[in-house]
PDB file of C-alpha atoms in Angstrom:
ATOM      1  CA  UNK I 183      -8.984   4.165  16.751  1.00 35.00           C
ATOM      2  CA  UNK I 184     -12.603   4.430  18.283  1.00 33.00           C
ATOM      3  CA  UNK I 185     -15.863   2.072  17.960  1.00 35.00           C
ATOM      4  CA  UNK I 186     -18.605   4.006  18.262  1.00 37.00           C
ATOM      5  CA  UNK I 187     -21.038   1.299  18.728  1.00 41.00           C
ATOM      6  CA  UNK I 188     -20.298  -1.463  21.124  1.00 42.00           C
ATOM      7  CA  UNK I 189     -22.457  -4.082  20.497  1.00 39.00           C
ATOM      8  CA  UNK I 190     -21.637  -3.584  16.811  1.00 43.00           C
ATOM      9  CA  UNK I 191     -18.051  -3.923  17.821  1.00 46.00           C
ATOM     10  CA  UNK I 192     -18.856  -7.077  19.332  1.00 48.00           C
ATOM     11  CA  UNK I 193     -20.523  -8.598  16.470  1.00 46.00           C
ATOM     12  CA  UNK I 194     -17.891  -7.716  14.347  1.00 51.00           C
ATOM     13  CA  UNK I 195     -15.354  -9.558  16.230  1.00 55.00           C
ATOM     14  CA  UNK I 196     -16.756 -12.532  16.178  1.00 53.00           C
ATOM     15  CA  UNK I 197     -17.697 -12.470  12.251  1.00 56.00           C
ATOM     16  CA  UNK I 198     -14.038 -11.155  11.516  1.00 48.00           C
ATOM     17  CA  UNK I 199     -13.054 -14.024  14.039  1.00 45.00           C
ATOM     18  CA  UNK I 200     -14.590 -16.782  12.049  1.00 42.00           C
ATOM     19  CA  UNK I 201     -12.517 -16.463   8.828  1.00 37.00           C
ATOM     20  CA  UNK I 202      -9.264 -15.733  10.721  1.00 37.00           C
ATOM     21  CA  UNK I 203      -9.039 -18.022  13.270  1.00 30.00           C
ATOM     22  CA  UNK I 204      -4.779 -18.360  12.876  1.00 30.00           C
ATOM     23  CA  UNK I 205      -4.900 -14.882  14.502  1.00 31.00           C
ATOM     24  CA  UNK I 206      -6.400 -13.312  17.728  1.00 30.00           C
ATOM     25  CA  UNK I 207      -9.894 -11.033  16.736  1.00 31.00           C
ATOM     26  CA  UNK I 208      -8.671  -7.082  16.744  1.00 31.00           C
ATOM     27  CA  UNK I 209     -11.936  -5.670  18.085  1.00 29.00           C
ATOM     28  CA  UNK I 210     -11.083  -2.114  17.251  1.00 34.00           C
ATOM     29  CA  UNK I 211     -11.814  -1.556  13.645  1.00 35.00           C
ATOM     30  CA  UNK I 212     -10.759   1.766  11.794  1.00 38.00           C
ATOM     31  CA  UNK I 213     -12.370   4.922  11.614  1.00 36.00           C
ATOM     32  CA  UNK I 214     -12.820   6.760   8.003  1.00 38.00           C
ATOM     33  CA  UNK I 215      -8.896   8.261   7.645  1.00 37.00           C
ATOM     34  CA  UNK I 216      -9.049  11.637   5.423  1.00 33.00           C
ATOM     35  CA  UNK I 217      -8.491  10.369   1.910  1.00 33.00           C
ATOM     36  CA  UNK I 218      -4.998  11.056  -0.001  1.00 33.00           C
ATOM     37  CA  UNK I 219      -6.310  11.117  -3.653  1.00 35.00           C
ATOM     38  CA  UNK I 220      -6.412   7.959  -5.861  1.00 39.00           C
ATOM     39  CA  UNK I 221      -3.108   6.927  -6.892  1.00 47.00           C
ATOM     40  CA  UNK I 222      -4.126   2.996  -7.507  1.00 49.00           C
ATOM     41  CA  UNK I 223      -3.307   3.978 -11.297  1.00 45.00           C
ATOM     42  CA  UNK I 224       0.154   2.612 -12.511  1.00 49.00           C
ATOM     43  CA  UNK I 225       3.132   0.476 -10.815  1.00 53.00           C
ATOM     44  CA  UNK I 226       3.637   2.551  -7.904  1.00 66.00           C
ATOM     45  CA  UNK I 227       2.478   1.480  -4.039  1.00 72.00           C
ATOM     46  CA  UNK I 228      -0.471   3.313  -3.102  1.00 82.00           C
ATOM     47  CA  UNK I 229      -0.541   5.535  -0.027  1.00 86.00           C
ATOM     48  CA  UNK I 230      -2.695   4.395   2.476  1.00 94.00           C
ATOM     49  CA  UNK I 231      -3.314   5.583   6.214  1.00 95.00           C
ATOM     50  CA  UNK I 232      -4.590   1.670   6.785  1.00 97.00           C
ATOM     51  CA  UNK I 233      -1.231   0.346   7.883  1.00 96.00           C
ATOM     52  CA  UNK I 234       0.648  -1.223  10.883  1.00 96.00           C
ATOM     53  CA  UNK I 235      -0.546  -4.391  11.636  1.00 97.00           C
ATOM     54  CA  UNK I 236      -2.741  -4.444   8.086  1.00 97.00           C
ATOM     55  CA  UNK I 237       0.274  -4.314   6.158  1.00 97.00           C
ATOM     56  CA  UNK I 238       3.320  -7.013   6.264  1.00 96.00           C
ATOM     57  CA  UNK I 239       6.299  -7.334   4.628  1.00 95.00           C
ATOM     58  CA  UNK I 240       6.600 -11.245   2.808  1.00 95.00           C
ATOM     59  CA  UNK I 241       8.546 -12.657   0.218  1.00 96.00           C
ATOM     60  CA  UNK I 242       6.952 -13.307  -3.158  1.00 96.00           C
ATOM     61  CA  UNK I 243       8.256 -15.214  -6.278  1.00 96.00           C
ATOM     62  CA  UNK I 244       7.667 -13.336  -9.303  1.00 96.00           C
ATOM     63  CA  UNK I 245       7.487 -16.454 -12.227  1.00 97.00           C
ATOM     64  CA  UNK I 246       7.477 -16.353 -15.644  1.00 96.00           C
ATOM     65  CA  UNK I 247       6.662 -19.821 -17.750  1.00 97.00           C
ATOM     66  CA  UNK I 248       7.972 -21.384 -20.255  1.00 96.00           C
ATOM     67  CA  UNK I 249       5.553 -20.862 -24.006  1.00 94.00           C
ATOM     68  CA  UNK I 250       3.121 -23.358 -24.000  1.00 94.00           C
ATOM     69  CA  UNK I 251       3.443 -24.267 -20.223  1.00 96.00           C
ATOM     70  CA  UNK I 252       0.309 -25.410 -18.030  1.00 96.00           C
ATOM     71  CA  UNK I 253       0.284 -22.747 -15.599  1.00 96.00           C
ATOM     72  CA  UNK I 254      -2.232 -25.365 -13.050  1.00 97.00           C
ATOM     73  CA  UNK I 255       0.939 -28.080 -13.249  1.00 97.00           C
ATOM     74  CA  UNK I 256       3.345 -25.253 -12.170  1.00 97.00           C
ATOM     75  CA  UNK I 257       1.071 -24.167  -9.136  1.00 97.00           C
ATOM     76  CA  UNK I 258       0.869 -27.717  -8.267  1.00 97.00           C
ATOM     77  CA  UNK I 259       4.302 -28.342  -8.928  1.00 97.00           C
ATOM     78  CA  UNK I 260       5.454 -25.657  -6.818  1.00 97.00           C
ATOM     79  CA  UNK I 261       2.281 -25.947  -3.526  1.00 96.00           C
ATOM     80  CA  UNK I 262       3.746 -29.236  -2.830  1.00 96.00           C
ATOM     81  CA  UNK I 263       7.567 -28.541  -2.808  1.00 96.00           C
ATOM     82  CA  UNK I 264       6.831 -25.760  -0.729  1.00 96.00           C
ATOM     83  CA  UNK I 265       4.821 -28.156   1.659  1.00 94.00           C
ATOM     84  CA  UNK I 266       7.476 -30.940   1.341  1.00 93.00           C
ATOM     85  CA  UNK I 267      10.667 -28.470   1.580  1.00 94.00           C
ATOM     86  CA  UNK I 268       8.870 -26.907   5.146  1.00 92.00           C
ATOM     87  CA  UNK I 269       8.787 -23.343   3.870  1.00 93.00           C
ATOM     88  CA  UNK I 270       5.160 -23.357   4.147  1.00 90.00           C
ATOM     89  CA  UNK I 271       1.681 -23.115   1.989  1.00 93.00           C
ATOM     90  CA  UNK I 272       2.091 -20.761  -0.841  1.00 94.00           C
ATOM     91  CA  UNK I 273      -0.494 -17.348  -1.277  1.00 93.00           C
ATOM     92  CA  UNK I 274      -1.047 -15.830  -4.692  1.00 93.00           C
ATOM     93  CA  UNK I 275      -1.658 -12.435  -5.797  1.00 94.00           C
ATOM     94  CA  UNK I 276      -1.510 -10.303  -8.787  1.00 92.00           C
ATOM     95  CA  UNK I 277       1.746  -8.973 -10.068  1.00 93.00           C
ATOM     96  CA  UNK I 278       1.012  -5.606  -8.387  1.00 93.00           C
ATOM     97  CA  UNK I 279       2.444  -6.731  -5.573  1.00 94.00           C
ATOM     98  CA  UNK I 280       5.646  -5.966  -6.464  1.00 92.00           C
ATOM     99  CA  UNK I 281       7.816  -2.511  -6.903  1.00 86.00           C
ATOM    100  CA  UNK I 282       7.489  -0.231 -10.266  1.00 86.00           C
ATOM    101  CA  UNK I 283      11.317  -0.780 -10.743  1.00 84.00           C
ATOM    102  CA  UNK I 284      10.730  -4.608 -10.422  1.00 86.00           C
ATOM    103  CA  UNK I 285       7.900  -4.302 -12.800  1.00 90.00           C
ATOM    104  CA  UNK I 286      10.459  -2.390 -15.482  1.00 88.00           C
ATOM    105  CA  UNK I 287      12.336  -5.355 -15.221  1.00 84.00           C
ATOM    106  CA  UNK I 288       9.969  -8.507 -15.483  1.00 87.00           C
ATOM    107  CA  UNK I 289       6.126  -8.628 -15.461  1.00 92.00           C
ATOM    108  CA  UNK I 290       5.418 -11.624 -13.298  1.00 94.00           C
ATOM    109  CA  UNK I 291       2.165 -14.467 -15.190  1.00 96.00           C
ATOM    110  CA  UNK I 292       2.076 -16.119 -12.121  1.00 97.00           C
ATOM    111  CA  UNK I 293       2.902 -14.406  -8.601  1.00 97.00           C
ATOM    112  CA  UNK I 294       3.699 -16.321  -4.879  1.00 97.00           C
ATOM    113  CA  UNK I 295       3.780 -14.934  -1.841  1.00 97.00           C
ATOM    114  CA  UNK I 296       5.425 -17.467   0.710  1.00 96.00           C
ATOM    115  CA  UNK I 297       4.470 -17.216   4.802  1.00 94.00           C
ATOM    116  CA  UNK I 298       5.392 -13.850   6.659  1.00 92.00           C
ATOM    117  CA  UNK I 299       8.560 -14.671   7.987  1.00 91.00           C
ATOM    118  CA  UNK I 300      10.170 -16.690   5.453  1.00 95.00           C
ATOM    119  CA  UNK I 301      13.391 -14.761   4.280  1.00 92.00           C
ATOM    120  CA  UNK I 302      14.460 -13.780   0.934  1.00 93.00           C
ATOM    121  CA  UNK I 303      17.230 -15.817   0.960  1.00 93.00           C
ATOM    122  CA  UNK I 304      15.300 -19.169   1.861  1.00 95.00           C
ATOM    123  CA  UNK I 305      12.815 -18.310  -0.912  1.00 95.00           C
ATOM    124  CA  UNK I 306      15.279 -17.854  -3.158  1.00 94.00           C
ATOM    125  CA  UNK I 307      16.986 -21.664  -2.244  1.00 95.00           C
ATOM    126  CA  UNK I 308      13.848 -23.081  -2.460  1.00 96.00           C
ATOM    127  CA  UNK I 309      13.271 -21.942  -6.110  1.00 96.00           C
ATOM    128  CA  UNK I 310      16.903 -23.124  -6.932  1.00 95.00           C
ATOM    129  CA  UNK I 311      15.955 -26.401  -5.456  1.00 96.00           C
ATOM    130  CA  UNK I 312      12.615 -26.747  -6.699  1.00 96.00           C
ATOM    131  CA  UNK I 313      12.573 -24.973 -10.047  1.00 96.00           C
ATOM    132  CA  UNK I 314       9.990 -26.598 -12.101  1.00 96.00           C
ATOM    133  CA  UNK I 315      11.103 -27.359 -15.470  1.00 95.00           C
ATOM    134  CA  UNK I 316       8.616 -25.588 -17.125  1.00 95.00           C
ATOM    135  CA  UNK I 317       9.329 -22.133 -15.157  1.00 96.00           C
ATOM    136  CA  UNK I 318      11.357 -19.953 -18.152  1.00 95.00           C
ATOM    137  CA  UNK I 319      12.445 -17.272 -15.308  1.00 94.00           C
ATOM    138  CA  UNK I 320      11.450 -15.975 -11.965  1.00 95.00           C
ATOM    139  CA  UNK I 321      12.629 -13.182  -9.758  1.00 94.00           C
ATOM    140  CA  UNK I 322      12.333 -13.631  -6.246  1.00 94.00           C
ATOM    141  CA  UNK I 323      11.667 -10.053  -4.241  1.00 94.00           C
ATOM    142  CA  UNK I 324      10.461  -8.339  -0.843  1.00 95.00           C
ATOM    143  CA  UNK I 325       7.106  -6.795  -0.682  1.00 95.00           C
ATOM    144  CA  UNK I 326       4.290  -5.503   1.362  1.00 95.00           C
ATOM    145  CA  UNK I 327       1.114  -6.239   1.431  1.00 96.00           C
ATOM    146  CA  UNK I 328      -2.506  -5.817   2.747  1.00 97.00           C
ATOM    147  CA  UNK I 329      -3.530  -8.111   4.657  1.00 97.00           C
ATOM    148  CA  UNK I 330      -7.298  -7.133   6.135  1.00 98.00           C
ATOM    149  CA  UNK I 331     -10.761  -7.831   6.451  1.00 98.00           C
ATOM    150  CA  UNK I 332     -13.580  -5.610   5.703  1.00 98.00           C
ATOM    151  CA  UNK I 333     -16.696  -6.819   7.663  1.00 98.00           C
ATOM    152  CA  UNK I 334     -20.545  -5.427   8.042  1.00 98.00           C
ATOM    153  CA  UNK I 335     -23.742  -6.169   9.328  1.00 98.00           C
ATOM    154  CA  UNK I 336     -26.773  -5.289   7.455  1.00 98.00           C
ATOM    155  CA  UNK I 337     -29.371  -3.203   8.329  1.00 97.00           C
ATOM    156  CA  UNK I 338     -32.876  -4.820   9.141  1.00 95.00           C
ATOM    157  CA  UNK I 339     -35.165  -6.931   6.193  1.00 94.00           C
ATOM    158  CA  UNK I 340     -31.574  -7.689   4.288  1.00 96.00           C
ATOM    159  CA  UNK I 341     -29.641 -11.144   5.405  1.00 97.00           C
ATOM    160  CA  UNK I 342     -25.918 -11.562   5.214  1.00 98.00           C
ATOM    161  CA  UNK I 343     -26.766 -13.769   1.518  1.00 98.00           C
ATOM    162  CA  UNK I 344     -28.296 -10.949   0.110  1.00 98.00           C
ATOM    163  CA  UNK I 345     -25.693  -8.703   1.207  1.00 98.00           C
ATOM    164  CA  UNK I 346     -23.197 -10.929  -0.742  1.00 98.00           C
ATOM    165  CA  UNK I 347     -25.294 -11.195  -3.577  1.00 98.00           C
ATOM    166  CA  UNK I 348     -25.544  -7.594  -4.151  1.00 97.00           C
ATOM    167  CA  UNK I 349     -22.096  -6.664  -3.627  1.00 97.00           C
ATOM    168  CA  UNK I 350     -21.486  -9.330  -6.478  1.00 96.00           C
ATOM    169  CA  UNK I 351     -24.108  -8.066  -8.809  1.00 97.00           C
ATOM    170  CA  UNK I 352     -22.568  -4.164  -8.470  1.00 96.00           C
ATOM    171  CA  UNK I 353     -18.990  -5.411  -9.217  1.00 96.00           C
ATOM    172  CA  UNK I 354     -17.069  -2.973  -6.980  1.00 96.00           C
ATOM    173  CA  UNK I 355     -15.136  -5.578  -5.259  1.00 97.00           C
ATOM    174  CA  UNK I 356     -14.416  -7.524  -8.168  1.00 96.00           C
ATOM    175  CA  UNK I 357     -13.095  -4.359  -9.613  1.00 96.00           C
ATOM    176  CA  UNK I 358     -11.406  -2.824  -7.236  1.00 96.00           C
ATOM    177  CA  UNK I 359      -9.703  -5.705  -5.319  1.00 96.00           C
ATOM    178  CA  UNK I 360      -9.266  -8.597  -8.326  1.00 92.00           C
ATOM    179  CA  UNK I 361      -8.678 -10.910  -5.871  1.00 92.00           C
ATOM    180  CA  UNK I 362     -10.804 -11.247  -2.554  1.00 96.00           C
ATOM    181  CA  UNK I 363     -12.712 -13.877  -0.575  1.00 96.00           C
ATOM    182  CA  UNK I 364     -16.004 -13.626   0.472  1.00 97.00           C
ATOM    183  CA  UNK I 365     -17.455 -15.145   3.487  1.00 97.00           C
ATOM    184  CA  UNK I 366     -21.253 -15.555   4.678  1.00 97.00           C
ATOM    185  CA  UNK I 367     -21.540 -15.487   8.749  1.00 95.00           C
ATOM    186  CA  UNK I 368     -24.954 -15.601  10.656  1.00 95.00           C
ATOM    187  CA  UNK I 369     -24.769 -11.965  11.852  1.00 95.00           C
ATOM    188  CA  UNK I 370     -22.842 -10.503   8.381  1.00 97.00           C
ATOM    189  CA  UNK I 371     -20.360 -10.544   5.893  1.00 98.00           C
ATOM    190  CA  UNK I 372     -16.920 -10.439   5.615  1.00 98.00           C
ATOM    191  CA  UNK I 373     -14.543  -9.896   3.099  1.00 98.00           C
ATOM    192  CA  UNK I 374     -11.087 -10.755   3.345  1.00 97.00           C
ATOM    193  CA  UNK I 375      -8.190  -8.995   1.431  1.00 97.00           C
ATOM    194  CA  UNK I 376      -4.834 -10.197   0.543  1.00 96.00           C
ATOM    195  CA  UNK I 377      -2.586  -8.705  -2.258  1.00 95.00           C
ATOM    196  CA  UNK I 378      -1.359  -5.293  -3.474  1.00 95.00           C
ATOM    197  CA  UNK I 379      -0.881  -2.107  -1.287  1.00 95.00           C
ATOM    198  CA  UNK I 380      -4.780  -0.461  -1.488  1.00 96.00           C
ATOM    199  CA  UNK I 381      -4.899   3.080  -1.451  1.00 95.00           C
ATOM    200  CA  UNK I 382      -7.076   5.264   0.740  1.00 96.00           C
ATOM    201  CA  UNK I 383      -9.914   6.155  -1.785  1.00 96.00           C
ATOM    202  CA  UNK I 384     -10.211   1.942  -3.163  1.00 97.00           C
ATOM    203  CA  UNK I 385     -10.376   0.834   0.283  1.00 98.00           C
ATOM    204  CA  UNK I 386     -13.282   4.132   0.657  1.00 98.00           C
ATOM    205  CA  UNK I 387     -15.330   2.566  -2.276  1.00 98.00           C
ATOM    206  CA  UNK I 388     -15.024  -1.161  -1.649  1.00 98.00           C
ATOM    207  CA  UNK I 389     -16.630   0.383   2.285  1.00 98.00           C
ATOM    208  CA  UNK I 390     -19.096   2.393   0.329  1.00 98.00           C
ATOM    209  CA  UNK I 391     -20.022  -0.311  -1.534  1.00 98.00           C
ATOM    210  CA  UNK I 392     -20.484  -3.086   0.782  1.00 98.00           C
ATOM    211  CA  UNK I 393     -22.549  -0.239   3.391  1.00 98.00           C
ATOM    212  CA  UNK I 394     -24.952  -0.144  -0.214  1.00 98.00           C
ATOM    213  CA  UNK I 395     -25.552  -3.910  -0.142  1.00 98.00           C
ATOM    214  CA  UNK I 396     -25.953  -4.202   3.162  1.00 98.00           C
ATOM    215  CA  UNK I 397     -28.236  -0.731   3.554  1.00 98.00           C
ATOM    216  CA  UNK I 398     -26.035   1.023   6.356  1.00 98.00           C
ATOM    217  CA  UNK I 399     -23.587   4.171   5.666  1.00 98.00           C
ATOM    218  CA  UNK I 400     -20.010   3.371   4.547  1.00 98.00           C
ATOM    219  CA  UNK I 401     -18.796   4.068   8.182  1.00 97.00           C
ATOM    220  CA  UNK I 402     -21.143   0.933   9.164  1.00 98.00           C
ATOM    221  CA  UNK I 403     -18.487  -1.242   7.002  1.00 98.00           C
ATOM    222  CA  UNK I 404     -15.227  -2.097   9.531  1.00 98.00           C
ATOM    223  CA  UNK I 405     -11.555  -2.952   8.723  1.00 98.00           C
ATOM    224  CA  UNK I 406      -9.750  -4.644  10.184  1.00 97.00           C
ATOM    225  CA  UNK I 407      -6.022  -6.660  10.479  1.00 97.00           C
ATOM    226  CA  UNK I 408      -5.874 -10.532  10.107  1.00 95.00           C
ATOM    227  CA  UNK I 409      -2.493 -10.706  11.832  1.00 92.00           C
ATOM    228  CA  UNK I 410      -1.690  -9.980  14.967  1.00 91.00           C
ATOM    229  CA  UNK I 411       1.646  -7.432  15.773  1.00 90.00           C
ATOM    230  CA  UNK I 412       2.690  -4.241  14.978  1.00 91.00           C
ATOM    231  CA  UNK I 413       3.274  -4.570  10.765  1.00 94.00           C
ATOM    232  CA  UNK I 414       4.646  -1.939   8.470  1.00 94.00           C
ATOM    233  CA  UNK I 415       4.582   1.759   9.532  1.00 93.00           C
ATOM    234  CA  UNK I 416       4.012   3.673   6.278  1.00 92.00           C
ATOM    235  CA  UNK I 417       3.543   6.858   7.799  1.00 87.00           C
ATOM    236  CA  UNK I 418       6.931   8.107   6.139  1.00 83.00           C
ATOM    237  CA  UNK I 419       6.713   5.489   3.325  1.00 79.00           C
ATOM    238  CA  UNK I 420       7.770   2.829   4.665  1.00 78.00           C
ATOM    239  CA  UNK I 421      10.918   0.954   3.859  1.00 79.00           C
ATOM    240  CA  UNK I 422      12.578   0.906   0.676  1.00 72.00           C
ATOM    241  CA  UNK I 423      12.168  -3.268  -0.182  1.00 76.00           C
ATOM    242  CA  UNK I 424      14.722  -2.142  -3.387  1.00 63.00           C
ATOM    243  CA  UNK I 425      17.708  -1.144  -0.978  1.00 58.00           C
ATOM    244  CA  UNK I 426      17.395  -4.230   1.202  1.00 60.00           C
ATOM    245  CA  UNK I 427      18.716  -6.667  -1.308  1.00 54.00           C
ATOM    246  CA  UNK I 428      19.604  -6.568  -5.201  1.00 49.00           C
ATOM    247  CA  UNK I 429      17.127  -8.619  -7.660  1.00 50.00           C
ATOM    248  CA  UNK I 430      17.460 -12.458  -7.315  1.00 55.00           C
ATOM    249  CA  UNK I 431      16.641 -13.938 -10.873  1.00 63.00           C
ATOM    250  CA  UNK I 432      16.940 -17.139 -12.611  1.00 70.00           C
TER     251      UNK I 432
END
């Protein structure tokens, strides 16, 4: 991958820096890849050409609760026994996260993804230990995810705020990612990504619609990897998470 602009490469860095400070800066950002066709539609993973280090392989609790139960007591419930049990702060995401023949078996209302290098088996103990009573069922499963940062700086007479704002007001994002956080720096914006595989043509319009807000072509708009290392290679589709290990439900 080439920068074409230095300086903008620069400034990048240090705005993509500033919301991912667990993880050295990756100062090369992506060029445009040629896109596949939209295939976000459905339970199957997307095919992207953003991989390697923006995609990692975690494992996620799939959790279903009981009728009537308080889903913020279960979140709580289950943030501080991961804390307390050492396995480490707990990410959500959407059910998408997990595989079409997962999804056949159990539609997840609540998802967790536990820290990248947790094993399936330890995520499983730590739901047998720390069930909360109020959990009906969970599943607990591989998956991949994306794990990147889309970052821009406008172009002249528009500020980083009014960048964000617009982007809100247009709803691309919102659609297209569900879940996302959105970060204000002096020089731009950032917006960081964590969840479900995105394919190459959702990951094209939340660029082209972040270059709109910010007045610069879609090019202008950067990705980038929060984690350092080489992630998942899904040039040939990447591993089969089904083979690795049969379902672990409760």
């Amino acid at each position: 991958m080439r920068v074409r602009n230095a300086v903008l490469a620069a400034v990048l860095a240090a705005i993509v820096l500033a919301v991912t400070m667990h993880a050295p800066a990756r100062p090369e950002a992506s060029s445009p890849p040629t896109a596949i066709g939209g295939d976000d539609a459905g339970d199957k993973r997307a095919t992207t050409t953003y991989d390697g280090a923006m995609v990692r392989k975690r494992t996620a609790i799939a959790v279903r609760p009981a009728k009537g139960a308080d889903r913020a007591h279960i979140r709580a419930e289950l943030t501080e026994a991961a804390l307390k049990s050492k396995v480490g702060p707990l990410g959500e995401a959407t059910f998408a996260v997990f595989s079409e023949q997962m999804l056949r078996y159990l539609v997840p209302e609540m998802t967790f993804v536990l820290p990248e290098g947790v094993p399936l088996d330890r995520g499983d103990a730590f739901m047998r230990d720390y069930q909360p009573a109020d959990v009906a069922f969970y599943v607990v499963q591989p998956v991949l995810v994306h794990d990147l940062t889309f970052a821009v700086v406008p172009a002249a007479g528009r500020t980083p705020a009014s960048v964000r704002d617009s982007q809100d007001a247009e709803g691309i994002l919102a659609d297209t990612l569900n879940r996302y956080d959105t970060t204000v720096q002096p020089a731009g914006v950032t917006v960081r990504y964590f969840g479900a595989i995105l394919s190459d043509p959702a990951i094209a319009s939340v660029r082209a619609a972040m270059g709109r807000a910010a007045g610069v072509p879609a090019d202008r708009v950067q990705v980038t990897a929060n984690e350092a290392g080489p992630g998942i290679d899904l040039s040939h589709g990447g591993p089969d998470l089904d083979a690795d290990v049969p379902h672990h439900g409760h």
